[in-house]
XYZ file of C-alpha atoms in Angstrom:
600
model
C -0.514 0.214 -0.225
C 1.959 3.552 -0.568
C 2.134 5.419 2.714
C -0.661 8.676 3.315
C 0.426 11.435 2.148
C 2.587 13.654 4.951
C 3.240 17.312 4.698
C 7.247 18.196 3.836
C 8.739 21.348 5.146
C 8.909 23.877 2.022
C 12.410 23.971 0.959
C 14.279 26.755 -0.847
C 13.061 26.483 -4.539
C 10.287 24.646 -4.897
C 9.807 23.478 -8.589
C 6.397 21.931 -9.734
C 6.266 20.348 -12.818
C 3.545 19.589 -14.604
C 1.905 17.827 -18.859
C 0.383 21.149 -20.162
C 0.032 20.109 -23.197
C 0.857 15.666 -24.844
C 0.066 17.212 -28.484
C 1.315 20.701 -27.712
C 4.951 18.933 -26.374
C 4.695 21.493 -23.547
C 6.234 20.882 -20.025
C 4.314 23.263 -17.263
C 7.085 25.020 -15.116
C 6.209 26.301 -11.665
C 8.962 27.511 -9.763
C 8.505 28.616 -6.053
C 12.046 30.416 -4.385
C 10.924 31.317 -0.076
C 13.167 34.051 -0.467
C 14.613 35.599 -2.895
C 16.913 37.956 -2.847
C 15.753 41.578 -3.840
C 16.906 41.404 -7.406
C 16.510 37.467 -7.762
C 18.222 36.808 -10.911
C 17.069 32.828 -12.545
C 19.011 31.602 -15.252
C 17.956 27.934 -18.414
C 21.725 26.449 -19.009
C 22.960 26.635 -22.094
C 24.450 23.668 -22.339
C 24.303 20.046 -20.166
C 27.345 18.145 -18.466
C 28.000 15.461 -20.755
C 27.331 16.562 -23.818
C 30.085 19.360 -24.764
C 28.288 22.467 -27.037
C 25.806 24.658 -26.678
C 22.895 24.045 -27.340
C 21.005 26.981 -26.420
C 17.553 25.408 -24.271
C 16.428 28.736 -23.231
C 14.871 28.767 -26.938
C 12.174 26.093 -25.752
C 10.964 27.843 -22.306
C 7.699 29.969 -23.529
C 5.809 32.142 -21.454
C 7.859 33.504 -18.292
C 4.646 34.894 -15.756
C 5.798 36.668 -12.617
C 3.596 36.258 -9.120
C 4.339 37.498 -5.396
C 0.758 36.627 -4.423
C -2.242 35.367 -5.833
C -2.817 38.856 -8.096
C 0.796 40.721 -7.995
C 2.749 40.566 -10.726
C 6.777 40.536 -9.952
C 8.192 42.769 -12.586
C 11.232 41.028 -14.524
C 13.214 41.578 -17.045
C 15.083 39.647 -19.919
C 18.655 40.223 -19.629
C 20.278 37.929 -21.917
C 19.678 35.059 -23.831
C 19.340 32.513 -20.835
C 19.090 34.709 -18.162
C 16.297 37.453 -16.469
C 15.866 39.390 -13.701
C 12.652 39.788 -11.189
C 12.362 43.082 -8.771
C 11.058 40.870 -5.072
C 10.095 42.229 -1.803
C 11.992 39.490 -0.052
C 9.631 38.773 2.606
C 7.388 37.214 0.338
C 7.235 33.268 -2.123
C 8.358 34.289 -5.811
C 6.896 32.107 -8.313
C 6.816 32.011 -11.633
C 5.470 29.583 -14.142
C 6.485 28.690 -17.306
C 6.500 26.213 -20.420
C 8.868 24.142 -22.052
C 8.112 22.853 -25.495
C 10.093 19.204 -25.607
C 10.179 17.734 -28.547
C 14.230 16.477 -29.080
C 14.054 12.769 -29.048
C 18.053 12.262 -27.824
C 19.316 11.697 -24.096
C 20.175 15.735 -23.983
C 16.981 17.138 -23.362
C 13.582 17.002 -23.154
C 10.048 15.083 -24.987
C 6.615 14.971 -24.177
C 3.701 13.349 -25.986
C 1.386 11.045 -25.867
C 2.869 7.723 -24.588
C 6.492 8.931 -22.928
C 7.407 11.661 -20.977
C 11.618 12.745 -20.434
C 13.933 15.971 -19.359
C 16.220 16.724 -18.092
C 16.857 19.444 -15.529
C 18.870 21.691 -17.600
C 16.029 22.193 -20.083
C 13.379 22.631 -17.378
C 14.597 24.122 -14.068
C 15.616 27.689 -13.829
C 18.632 28.359 -11.649
C 17.312 30.301 -8.648
C 21.060 32.454 -8.668
C 22.080 32.430 -4.892
C 20.970 29.537 -3.830
C 22.143 27.126 -5.707
C 23.472 24.419 -3.163
C 20.383 24.462 -1.229
C 18.185 22.315 -1.038
C 15.630 21.832 -4.035
C 12.869 19.773 -4.185
C 10.941 18.851 -7.356
C 7.237 17.799 -7.655
C 5.533 15.830 -10.253
C 2.258 15.752 -10.113
C 0.306 12.075 -11.828
C -1.080 13.072 -14.895
C -5.020 13.814 -15.711
C -4.787 13.392 -19.456
C -2.514 9.568 -18.600
C -3.417 6.089 -17.811
C -0.591 3.598 -16.756
C 1.824 5.976 -16.790
C 4.980 5.922 -14.557
C 8.178 7.530 -12.689
C 12.085 6.471 -12.516
C 14.734 8.834 -11.746
C 17.426 9.137 -9.218
C 16.492 11.817 -7.618
C 15.609 10.598 -3.945
C 11.826 9.571 -3.365
C 9.984 11.738 -0.707
C 6.680 10.855 -0.966
C 5.788 9.372 -3.541
C 2.171 7.152 -4.927
C 3.062 3.762 -6.701
C 3.655 4.727 -10.277
C 6.725 7.692 -8.721
C 4.084 10.427 -9.619
C 5.259 12.662 -6.285
C 7.506 14.875 -4.467
C 11.500 13.539 -4.831
C 14.179 15.956 -3.175
C 18.630 16.998 -4.083
C 20.476 18.592 -2.182
C 21.330 21.481 -4.644
C 21.639 22.801 -8.204
C 23.814 20.592 -9.231
C 22.334 17.548 -7.441
C 18.785 18.646 -9.246
C 19.475 18.727 -13.005
C 21.780 15.096 -12.957
C 18.940 13.363 -11.984
C 16.751 12.643 -15.944
C 13.607 11.912 -14.989
C 11.703 9.448 -17.651
C 8.234 8.865 -17.737
C 5.884 6.397 -18.871
C 4.115 3.034 -19.286
C 8.210 1.865 -19.784
C 9.304 -2.016 -18.860
C 10.905 -2.112 -15.479
C 13.636 -4.773 -13.979
C 15.539 -4.388 -11.212
C 18.844 -6.281 -9.904
C 20.585 -6.396 -6.794
C 25.472 -5.757 -7.027
C 27.029 -5.503 -3.608
C 23.108 -4.601 -2.079
C 23.588 -1.784 -4.037
C 19.909 -1.757 -5.985
C 19.581 -1.787 -10.281
C 16.903 -0.316 -12.006
C 16.790 -0.351 -15.717
C 13.394 0.530 -17.807
C 12.716 0.708 -21.292
C 10.302 2.997 -23.686
C 9.143 2.046 -26.680
C 10.315 -1.883 -27.034
C 8.702 -3.781 -29.264
C 6.374 -7.166 -28.515
C 9.196 -9.900 -29.075
C 11.791 -7.039 -26.432
C 13.612 -9.986 -24.505
C 14.327 -7.885 -21.266
C 14.931 -11.370 -18.509
C 17.623 -10.629 -21.215
C 18.593 -7.498 -21.581
C 18.673 -7.273 -17.234
C 20.936 -10.330 -16.832
C 23.704 -8.282 -19.004
C 23.202 -5.077 -17.592
C 24.083 -6.630 -13.986
C 26.684 -9.166 -15.380
C 28.139 -5.295 -16.258
C 27.290 -3.496 -13.286
C 29.066 -6.375 -10.881
C 31.870 -7.404 -13.673
C 32.925 -2.645 -13.401
C 32.529 -2.165 -9.656
C 34.878 -5.020 -9.148
C 36.891 -3.918 -11.009
C 37.008 -0.244 -9.192
C 36.384 -1.455 -5.460
C 37.429 -5.627 -5.683
C 34.883 -7.307 -2.592
C 33.515 -2.930 -1.202
C 30.086 -1.675 -2.465
C 30.159 1.200 -5.089
C 30.169 5.288 -4.207
C 25.675 5.963 -4.343
C 23.206 3.905 -2.983
C 20.764 3.259 -6.090
C 21.427 3.265 -10.184
C 18.227 3.559 -12.846
C 19.803 3.139 -16.425
C 16.257 4.265 -18.907
C 16.777 3.170 -22.568
C 14.363 4.279 -24.677
C 14.152 2.315 -27.427
C 13.394 4.120 -31.325
C 13.164 3.412 -34.044
C 16.892 5.027 -35.957
C 18.953 6.152 -32.171
C 22.429 5.717 -30.576
C 23.764 7.136 -27.820
C 24.271 7.845 -24.276
C 24.772 10.356 -21.426
C 26.218 9.218 -17.731
C 24.555 11.044 -14.384
C 25.876 9.921 -10.704
C 23.072 7.727 -9.861
C 21.319 7.247 -13.064
C 22.250 6.620 -17.113
C 19.610 8.089 -20.137
C 20.311 5.968 -23.359
C 18.816 5.800 -26.606
C 19.404 2.616 -29.043
C 18.360 1.183 -31.928
C 15.274 -0.941 -31.627
C 16.128 -4.099 -33.184
C 19.414 -4.037 -30.725
C 17.379 -5.093 -27.962
C 17.755 -8.689 -27.256
C 13.764 -11.534 -28.926
C 12.898 -14.036 -27.147
C 14.258 -16.826 -28.624
C 17.072 -15.384 -30.299
C 20.356 -17.205 -29.013
C 23.425 -15.328 -29.605
C 23.259 -11.430 -30.017
C 23.809 -9.983 -33.273
C 26.324 -7.137 -33.741
C 23.629 -3.757 -32.714
C 23.336 -5.937 -29.246
C 27.034 -5.530 -28.729
C 26.646 -2.202 -28.940
C 24.443 -1.565 -26.751
C 25.744 -3.958 -24.945
C 29.345 -1.639 -24.650
C 26.994 1.955 -24.596
C 25.941 -0.076 -21.325
C 29.232 -0.528 -20.249
C 30.254 2.905 -21.037
C 28.355 5.017 -19.326
C 28.398 2.818 -16.192
C 32.298 2.956 -16.320
C 31.327 7.295 -16.201
C 29.563 6.974 -12.667
C 33.661 6.564 -12.127
C 35.106 8.837 -14.208
C 34.525 11.665 -14.447
C 31.129 11.729 -12.496
C 33.125 11.795 -9.137
C 36.644 11.235 -10.853
C 36.825 14.777 -13.207
C 38.963 17.457 -14.227
C 39.638 19.849 -11.983
C 37.734 23.017 -15.115
C 35.086 20.220 -13.875
C 35.156 20.738 -10.563
C 32.119 23.423 -10.628
C 30.246 23.620 -13.515
C 30.005 27.189 -14.949
C 25.833 26.191 -16.272
C 26.106 29.200 -18.556
C 29.479 29.372 -20.665
C 31.041 26.719 -22.963
C 33.918 24.464 -19.733
C 36.942 23.789 -21.610
C 39.343 21.153 -20.965
C 42.092 19.603 -22.439
C 41.737 15.957 -21.014
C 38.346 14.516 -22.994
C 41.102 12.501 -23.930
C 41.457 10.706 -20.519
C 37.073 10.808 -19.776
C 36.473 10.140 -22.916
C 38.666 7.435 -23.968
C 39.865 5.532 -21.741
C 36.211 5.447 -20.677
C 36.199 4.159 -24.305
C 39.120 1.497 -23.672
C 37.153 -0.153 -20.693
C 33.542 -0.580 -22.215
C 34.059 -3.801 -24.669
C 37.715 -4.970 -22.651
C 34.886 -5.342 -19.106
C 32.405 -6.420 -21.988
C 35.268 -9.007 -22.262
C 36.444 -9.478 -18.616
C 32.017 -9.875 -18.527
C 31.292 -13.148 -20.245
C 29.343 -11.605 -22.520
C 32.362 -11.220 -25.002
C 34.735 -13.565 -26.590
C 38.289 -12.416 -27.346
C 37.653 -12.890 -30.564
C 34.976 -10.591 -31.082
C 36.173 -7.972 -28.767
C 39.168 -7.559 -31.488
C 36.536 -7.264 -33.944
C 35.679 -3.946 -31.897
C 38.719 -3.115 -30.903
C 40.148 -3.320 -34.821
C 37.210 -1.676 -35.994
C 38.156 1.357 -33.969
C 41.604 1.549 -34.678
C 40.679 2.026 -38.466
C 38.785 4.176 -37.768
C 41.227 6.586 -36.210
C 44.006 6.121 -39.292
C 41.581 6.139 -41.575
C 40.741 10.142 -40.033
C 43.362 12.761 -41.341
C 43.138 14.928 -38.696
C 45.563 13.010 -36.781
C 47.743 14.212 -38.596
C 45.970 17.754 -36.921
C 45.241 17.965 -34.659
C 46.308 16.148 -30.548
C 44.016 14.345 -29.468
C 44.505 16.453 -26.122
C 43.528 19.200 -28.372
C 40.410 17.734 -29.627
C 39.424 17.126 -26.427
C 39.477 21.756 -26.202
C 38.096 21.801 -29.694
C 34.842 20.081 -28.878
C 32.793 22.410 -28.155
C 33.071 23.699 -31.687
C 34.491 20.371 -33.382
C 33.613 17.649 -32.549
C 30.219 17.869 -31.193
C 30.280 20.432 -35.318
C 31.110 18.018 -37.669
C 31.089 18.469 -41.235
C 32.548 18.129 -45.296
C 36.000 18.712 -43.630
C 36.414 16.490 -39.580
C 38.298 14.084 -40.843
C 40.322 15.807 -41.915
C 41.008 18.903 -40.002
C 40.054 16.690 -36.383
C 40.413 13.684 -34.367
C 37.834 11.586 -31.942
C 38.500 11.988 -28.086
C 37.118 9.015 -27.878
C 38.315 6.680 -30.798
C 41.831 8.033 -30.333
C 41.658 8.556 -26.438
C 41.100 4.910 -26.629
C 44.184 3.415 -28.442
C 46.017 5.603 -26.086
C 44.983 3.546 -22.976
C 45.361 1.075 -24.846
C 49.189 1.459 -26.289
C 49.964 2.819 -22.848
C 48.078 -0.538 -20.771
C 50.299 -2.792 -23.046
C 53.275 -0.812 -22.753
C 52.972 -0.692 -18.899
C 52.156 -5.092 -19.190
C 55.178 -5.451 -21.768
C 57.110 -3.863 -19.202
C 56.094 -6.315 -15.949
C 59.422 -6.733 -14.738
C 59.770 -3.749 -13.933
C 56.563 -2.376 -13.226
C 55.840 -5.034 -10.856
C 53.222 -6.518 -12.820
C 51.232 -3.708 -12.632
C 48.807 -2.636 -15.256
C 45.985 0.004 -16.406
C 43.373 -1.206 -14.042
C 46.064 -0.647 -11.693
C 46.363 3.415 -12.329
C 42.573 3.674 -13.027
C 42.641 2.296 -9.052
C 44.996 4.458 -7.728
C 43.529 8.029 -9.355
C 40.620 6.463 -8.298
C 42.272 6.558 -4.161
C 44.270 9.599 -5.485
C 41.180 11.891 -6.731
C 37.969 10.736 -5.611
C 37.776 13.352 -3.196
C 39.232 16.673 -5.444
C 39.494 17.134 -9.858
C 41.679 15.613 -11.712
C 44.409 16.549 -13.451
C 46.969 15.274 -15.954
C 49.180 15.866 -13.137
C 48.022 12.868 -11.828
C 47.580 10.931 -14.351
C 51.948 11.695 -15.797
C 51.802 10.703 -11.402
C 50.331 7.724 -11.309
C 52.331 5.380 -14.322
C 55.709 6.552 -13.057
C 54.499 5.843 -9.399
C 52.912 2.608 -11.085
C 55.150 2.249 -13.468
C 58.277 1.970 -12.842
C 59.411 5.439 -14.753
C 58.714 8.794 -15.860
C 55.781 8.426 -19.267
C 56.241 12.341 -19.674
C 57.387 10.883 -23.393
C 55.072 8.917 -24.030
C 52.329 11.597 -22.626
C 53.634 14.172 -25.395
C 53.692 11.724 -28.373
C 50.905 10.468 -28.027
C 48.503 12.731 -26.079
C 50.255 16.377 -27.351
C 52.070 14.984 -30.528
C 50.658 13.894 -33.706
C 53.681 10.499 -33.477
C 51.016 7.554 -34.856
C 51.132 5.522 -31.801
C 53.053 2.081 -31.940
C 49.234 -0.133 -31.595
C 51.029 -2.934 -34.400
C 54.043 -3.514 -32.355
C 52.703 -2.911 -28.454
C 49.985 -5.701 -29.804
C 52.260 -8.285 -31.403
C 53.823 -9.049 -28.226
C 50.687 -9.202 -26.392
C 50.078 -12.272 -28.611
C 47.549 -10.482 -31.747
C 48.891 -10.839 -34.838
C 47.849 -7.764 -37.404
C 47.468 -8.641 -41.061
C 46.278 -7.205 -43.734
C 43.222 -7.208 -46.068
C 42.712 -5.003 -49.098
C 40.519 -1.850 -48.329
C 37.176 -1.250 -49.298
C 37.200 1.302 -52.300
C 35.595 4.599 -50.714
C 38.469 3.768 -47.910
C 41.304 4.327 -50.627
C 39.549 6.928 -52.298
C 39.730 9.370 -50.280
C 35.873 9.477 -49.609
C 33.258 9.228 -47.153
C 29.956 8.112 -49.579
C 26.321 7.778 -48.996
C 24.928 5.213 -51.264
C 20.387 4.387 -51.706
C 19.248 7.170 -54.962
C 22.449 7.819 -56.231
C 26.426 8.036 -55.036
C 26.478 11.172 -52.805
C 29.092 12.123 -51.274
C 29.990 13.398 -47.372
C 33.213 14.511 -47.439
C 36.591 14.051 -49.290
C 39.785 12.976 -46.914
C 43.011 15.573 -47.411
C 45.194 14.001 -50.178
C 42.826 10.884 -51.644
C 42.408 10.167 -55.081
C 39.384 11.535 -54.953
C 40.428 15.642 -53.696
C 43.175 15.098 -56.164
C 40.368 14.897 -58.753
C 38.703 17.098 -58.021
C 35.820 15.733 -55.530
C 34.419 17.793 -53.406
C 30.646 16.694 -50.682
C 27.722 17.431 -52.075
C 28.500 15.956 -55.692
C 26.212 13.910 -57.270
C 28.518 10.934 -58.680
C 26.251 10.357 -61.531
C 28.844 7.712 -63.437
C 31.511 7.494 -65.585
C 33.257 6.895 -68.986
C 37.146 6.527 -70.456
C 39.713 8.407 -70.504
C 40.789 8.295 -73.744
C 37.988 10.362 -76.399
C 38.469 7.735 -79.162
C 37.935 4.513 -76.171
C 34.536 7.042 -75.678
C 33.542 6.969 -78.835
C 34.537 3.193 -78.761
C 32.205 2.118 -75.816
C 30.017 4.714 -73.885
C 29.809 5.761 -70.783
C 28.629 4.754 -67.420
C 25.826 4.916 -64.857
C 27.000 4.421 -61.475
C 24.325 3.676 -58.684
C 26.834 2.474 -56.144
C 29.992 3.122 -55.585
C 31.656 -0.097 -56.474
C 30.376 0.167 -60.082
C 33.163 2.072 -60.110
C 35.634 -1.129 -60.106
C 32.624 -3.218 -62.649
C 33.371 -0.753 -65.549
C 35.790 1.262 -65.512
C 38.248 -2.313 -65.932
C 42.584 -2.308 -65.548
C 42.346 1.123 -66.780
C 44.430 3.601 -65.111
C 42.855 7.072 -65.584
C 38.947 8.196 -66.215
C 36.653 10.194 -65.903
C 34.183 10.604 -63.543
C 30.431 12.111 -64.641
C 29.541 14.455 -61.977
C 26.417 17.053 -61.259
C 27.816 20.195 -58.289
C 25.088 22.693 -57.807
C 23.040 21.248 -61.326
C 25.597 21.162 -63.847
C 28.183 18.502 -65.106
C 31.474 18.488 -64.162
C 33.969 15.910 -66.151
C 36.744 15.678 -64.109
C 40.033 13.507 -64.607
C 40.332 10.331 -61.224
C 43.601 8.330 -61.741
C 43.076 5.159 -59.591
C 44.904 4.399 -56.399
C 47.049 1.289 -55.917
C 45.416 -0.804 -52.979
C 45.338 -0.109 -49.931
C 45.649 -2.637 -46.652
C 43.342 -2.567 -43.455
C 44.426 -3.894 -40.482
C 41.990 -7.242 -39.588
C 43.369 -8.285 -35.387
C 43.466 -11.971 -34.681
C 45.313 -13.790 -32.429
C 48.263 -15.726 -32.934
C 49.535 -16.957 -28.906
C 45.989 -17.147 -27.141
C 48.666 -18.008 -23.610
C 49.628 -14.067 -24.570
C 46.110 -13.167 -25.537
C 44.505 -14.471 -22.015
C 47.274 -12.712 -19.900
C 45.534 -9.374 -21.333
C 41.766 -9.873 -22.432
C 41.011 -12.494 -19.723
C 39.600 -12.172 -15.929
C 42.133 -9.598 -13.749
C 42.949 -9.987 -9.638
C-alpha cells in the first residue's frame, strides 16, 4: 500500500513540473522561491554536462510570468539569451510560471508526447542564482490526461505514490539537474549488486523484447565494473537507474551521478528466442558498459575545470581523451571480462576503432588533447571537413589507453605486474575527493610504472606521432594482418548510397581530392579517359560506388561524371593503388588471455 501523503517542509527552491499539453509537447513548470533576493536572477543552462555543445535550451522556454501573491505581478526583464531579473519583495515567496517545448527525442534535452515523457533538469529548471547550493525539491503530480504511466528518476523520493509520482529532493541545483526523469508506460526490471539496488527501465520496446536477458547482461556488466573499481567493496552510490529509450533509429548515452539516459535502435534489443547476440545487441551492451563506467570516470573523477560547472557558458578541458577515451577503451574490454564477448569478438571491435583512427587524416593535424579542448566547436559540430581537421578523443583516446596498458604489461618486470587497471584504481584513491589533472595521471603512471611516462604523453596525447599499436599488439599475442581496403577508403571518400552515390566528405590527400571531387557532389557515372575509348564503349551510369571497378576495369584513369549545383562536370580521376586495412587475429592465445582474461 502506498504511504499516505505527509507534509514536507518547504524547500528554499521548489519546482512543480506538470504535463501541460501532450500534443503540443509542452511541460508546464511552476518555480517557487521561498525567500527571493530583492533583484532575483534566474537562468537556464545553455549546455548539459557530458555533452560539450552550447545547445541554447532557453529557446524552448515560453510564456514566463512572475508573481508575489495571487494577483501581484512581479516586474522582470530579460538580461540576455538565458537570464532574467525579477524585482521582488524579499519577505514574500516568488512564483514563476512558464512552459517548455519538449520535442527532442535524445538523451540531452526533453521529450513529451502521448507515449512518453522525459526531461533533464537543464532543459526545464531555471537556476536560482544565489541559492544554487540550497536544497531543492521537485514535484511531479500524477497526470490526469494519461493512464498507466510511471516515473523513474535517480532523485531521492520524499512522498510518492506507487507509480512514482510525487515529491523528490535534491541537495542542490547540481544534483537536481544531474538526475533526469523518465515517465510513461515503460518496462521495468531490477537487480542488486553488493546490496545496491539497480533498476532498468525501457521505453518503446517491441513485443519480442527479451527483458530478462537484457537485465542479466546489464547485471554482469555492473558486477564486473564494481569489482574493477572496488574489489569486494560497495560502490559510492546508494542506487542506480538505467533509462533506455528504444527508437527506430538512434544511438547514444549521457552519464549522470547515479543514473544514465540511453537511446538505441529498437532492433538492437535482445529478442525472445534469439540465442546469439547480434552485432547491434553487442553495441548496446558496449553503450551500457561505457555509461556505467562514467559513474566513476568523469562523474566522480572529474577534470579540475569541471569541479564547479558553469552552466551559462562553455567549460573547457584538455582531458576528454582521458575521461571519454579511457572509458571507451574499458567499455568493450570489461564486456570481455564479464564473459559477454570472447577474444575474437573483442579484437573485432578493437580492430574497428583502430581503422577508424587510421582512416582519419585529422589525426596528423590535431592532437587528441587539442581535440578535447575544441570539442565545443569541432567534435559536436561536424561537417564535411571534420575528418580532415580533427580526431575523435573517443577513438584515439581509447588507443592511447590501449598503448599505455600494453606498455605497462610489456614492462611487467619493472612495474611489478602493474597495469592500466591499477593506474585507474590509484587515480580513484588519489582524486575521488577532488579534481583530477593531467599531472595526476603522469604522477600515477610514473609511480606504478617505475619510470616517467612524460615522453609517451607528449608524443601520444599532445603530439601527432603515430601510436605504436601494431608493435604492442604483437607483443601480446595479436597478429596484425592486412586486407584490401574498401574502395571508398582507397579513393579517400565517405559516401552515402541509395538513390545514387552522394559524396559526404573528401579526405585529405586522396585520389578523389586530387581529381577535384567535393562534398555535396553526386557521382553520376564514368567514361573512359580518352575520347577514342569513349566513342568505342560510351559511358556508364553508377548506382553504387562499387560500380566504378566494374565499369573502369583495368583503366588507370577515368572521367568521373559529377553533378554539382545542377551543373554537369567531367573530372579526371587517376585510379589509386591498392591500399590495406588491418585485421586482428589471435596469434598466441595464452598471451591474449593474460591481457583480456579475468584480472585479479
